[in-house]
Amino acid sequence: MQPKEAAPPEPIDLAIGARIRARRRQLGLSQGELASVIGVSFQQVQKYERGANRVSGSTLVSTASALETTVGWLVGEEGFSAQSDDVFKALATPGALEILHAYAAIPSARARAALLTLAQEMTEAALAEAAAGAGSLAETEVSPA
């Protein structure tokens, strides 16, 4: 009997985790500090933020209180759209918040535009590389022996 593969996190769990992380970072709290306040381990907070573990109702209430927000905000019911969910998911990417703060601190509009262009070009190159790799993989699979 083979072990079951873990199911990917549900989109709502990812969105809640992203909001928890964004708000925690906004308040300048570490994962350990938040964990201590809500009564879980910092590893558990990591899992909540990644969406790997679901946040129970009671923990969600404790977390909202610790983060000085509402449960409604954490679950995305206070005027947020799917687009804002995408923003929070993007901000949950390691380093995203730091790069956003650094970007916002660049005084020159020209330098900010150059950095944005660089990031967009890196994204396009990575997507093209991935597509080329997938194409060659597909060709290998269907080629006659």
Short mmCIF file of C-alpha atoms in Angstrom, two decimals:
data_model
loop_
_atom_site.label_atom_id
_atom_site.label_comp_id
_atom_site.label_asym_id
_atom_site.label_seq_id
_atom_site.Cartn_x
_atom_site.Cartn_y
_atom_site.Cartn_z
CA MET A 1 0.00 0.00 0.00
CA GLN A 2 1.45 3.35 -1.04
CA PRO A 3 1.21 6.40 1.22
CA LYS A 4 -1.30 9.07 0.23
CA GLU A 5 0.15 12.21 -1.28
CA ALA A 6 -0.59 15.30 0.73
CA ALA A 7 -3.32 17.37 -0.85
CA PRO A 8 -2.29 20.90 -1.81
CA PRO A 9 -3.49 23.64 0.53
CA GLU A 10 -6.95 25.05 -0.13
CA PRO A 11 -6.97 28.58 -1.62
CA ILE A 12 -8.77 29.97 1.45
CA ASP A 13 -6.09 28.53 3.75
CA LEU A 14 -3.38 30.13 1.60
CA ALA A 15 -5.21 33.47 1.65
CA ILE A 16 -5.71 33.40 5.43
CA GLY A 17 -2.07 32.47 5.95
CA ALA A 18 -0.91 35.25 3.66
CA ARG A 19 -2.99 37.80 5.58
CA ILE A 20 -1.66 36.52 8.91
CA ARG A 21 1.91 36.86 7.66
CA ALA A 22 1.37 40.30 6.14
CA ARG A 23 -0.28 41.68 9.28
CA ARG A 24 2.30 40.07 11.59
CA ARG A 25 5.10 41.61 9.56
CA GLN A 26 3.32 44.97 9.47
CA LEU A 27 3.22 44.96 13.28
CA GLY A 28 6.88 43.91 13.47
CA LEU A 29 6.13 40.64 15.29
CA SER A 30 8.24 37.52 14.86
CA GLN A 31 6.59 34.16 14.33
CA GLY A 32 7.75 33.20 17.82
CA GLU A 33 6.17 36.27 19.39
CA LEU A 34 2.83 35.63 17.66
CA ALA A 35 3.03 31.94 18.59
CA SER A 36 3.57 32.80 22.24
CA VAL A 37 0.54 35.09 22.32
CA ILE A 38 -1.81 32.60 20.63
CA GLY A 39 -0.46 29.54 22.46
CA VAL A 40 1.11 27.52 19.64
CA SER A 41 4.68 26.81 18.50
CA PHE A 42 6.41 29.07 16.01
CA GLN A 43 6.51 26.09 13.64
CA GLN A 44 2.72 26.00 13.80
CA VAL A 45 2.58 29.69 12.89
CA GLN A 46 4.84 28.90 9.92
CA LYS A 47 2.41 26.20 8.81
CA TYR A 48 -0.56 28.55 9.19
CA GLU A 49 1.20 31.22 7.14
CA ARG A 50 2.03 28.75 4.35
CA GLY A 51 -1.49 27.37 4.37
CA ALA A 52 -0.11 23.92 5.17
CA ASN A 53 -2.30 23.71 8.29
CA ARG A 54 -5.78 25.12 8.70
CA VAL A 55 -6.37 27.62 11.47
CA SER A 56 -9.11 26.48 13.86
CA GLY A 57 -11.88 28.88 14.77
CA SER A 58 -10.61 29.55 18.28
CA THR A 59 -7.06 30.08 17.04
CA LEU A 60 -8.34 32.38 14.31
CA VAL A 61 -10.07 34.53 16.96
CA SER A 62 -6.89 34.58 19.11
CA THR A 63 -4.77 35.41 16.08
CA ALA A 64 -7.04 38.25 14.99
CA SER A 65 -6.88 39.71 18.50
CA ALA A 66 -3.09 39.35 18.68
CA LEU A 67 -2.77 41.02 15.27
CA GLU A 68 -5.14 43.82 16.25
CA THR A 69 -7.55 43.03 13.42
CA THR A 70 -10.78 41.14 12.90
CA VAL A 71 -11.54 37.57 11.93
CA GLY A 72 -13.46 39.01 8.98
CA TRP A 73 -10.31 40.73 7.71
CA LEU A 74 -8.22 37.57 8.13
CA VAL A 75 -10.70 35.48 6.15
CA GLY A 76 -11.09 38.15 3.46
CA GLU A 77 -14.67 39.20 4.15
CA GLU A 78 -14.05 42.89 4.72
CA GLY A 79 -14.14 44.41 1.27
CA PHE A 80 -11.43 42.31 -0.36
CA SER A 81 -11.63 40.78 -3.79
CA ALA A 82 -9.87 37.89 -5.47
CA GLN A 83 -7.34 40.44 -6.70
CA SER A 84 -6.43 41.40 -3.13
CA ASP A 85 -6.03 37.68 -2.36
CA ASP A 86 -3.43 37.58 -5.13
CA VAL A 87 -1.63 40.52 -3.55
CA PHE A 88 -1.52 38.83 -0.15
CA LYS A 89 -0.34 35.56 -1.70
CA ALA A 90 2.42 37.45 -3.50
CA LEU A 91 3.41 39.21 -0.27
CA ALA A 92 3.59 35.82 1.46
CA THR A 93 6.47 34.85 -0.85
CA PRO A 94 9.71 34.92 1.16
CA GLY A 95 11.49 38.21 0.53
CA ALA A 96 8.49 39.90 -1.14
CA LEU A 97 7.75 42.28 1.70
CA GLU A 98 11.42 43.18 2.03
CA ILE A 99 11.74 43.93 -1.67
CA LEU A 100 8.55 46.00 -1.56
CA HIS A 101 9.91 48.09 1.31
CA ALA A 102 13.25 48.51 -0.48
CA TYR A 103 11.47 49.45 -3.73
CA ALA A 104 9.30 52.03 -1.95
CA ALA A 105 12.40 53.56 -0.35
CA ILE A 106 14.09 54.24 -3.71
CA PRO A 107 13.72 57.99 -4.19
CA SER A 108 14.29 57.99 -7.95
CA ALA A 109 11.29 57.16 -10.14
CA ARG A 110 13.74 56.25 -12.90
CA ALA A 111 15.57 53.77 -10.68
CA ARG A 112 12.26 52.22 -9.56
CA ALA A 113 11.23 51.85 -13.23
CA ALA A 114 14.57 50.20 -14.03
CA LEU A 115 14.16 47.74 -11.16
CA LEU A 116 10.62 46.91 -12.29
CA THR A 117 11.83 46.33 -15.85
CA LEU A 118 14.60 44.04 -14.58
CA ALA A 119 12.12 42.00 -12.51
CA GLN A 120 9.71 41.70 -15.44
CA GLU A 121 12.52 40.57 -17.77
CA MET A 122 13.69 37.99 -15.22
CA THR A 123 10.12 36.68 -14.97
CA GLU A 124 9.76 36.43 -18.74
CA ALA A 125 13.12 34.64 -19.03
CA ALA A 126 12.17 32.16 -16.29
CA LEU A 127 8.79 31.46 -17.92
CA ALA A 128 10.40 30.98 -21.32
CA GLU A 129 12.98 28.63 -19.83
CA ALA A 130 10.29 26.63 -18.05
CA ALA A 131 8.21 26.43 -21.23
CA ALA A 132 11.22 25.30 -23.25
CA GLY A 133 12.01 22.65 -20.64
CA ALA A 134 8.42 21.44 -20.62
CA GLY A 135 8.38 21.36 -24.43
CA SER A 136 11.55 19.32 -24.69
CA LEU A 137 10.26 17.00 -21.97
CA ALA A 138 7.01 16.51 -23.87
CA GLU A 139 8.94 15.84 -27.08
CA THR A 140 11.04 13.23 -25.32
CA GLU A 141 7.98 11.45 -24.01
CA VAL A 142 6.25 11.17 -27.40
CA SER A 143 9.24 10.48 -29.61
CA PRO A 144 9.35 6.96 -31.08
CA ALA A 145 11.89 4.53 -29.67
#
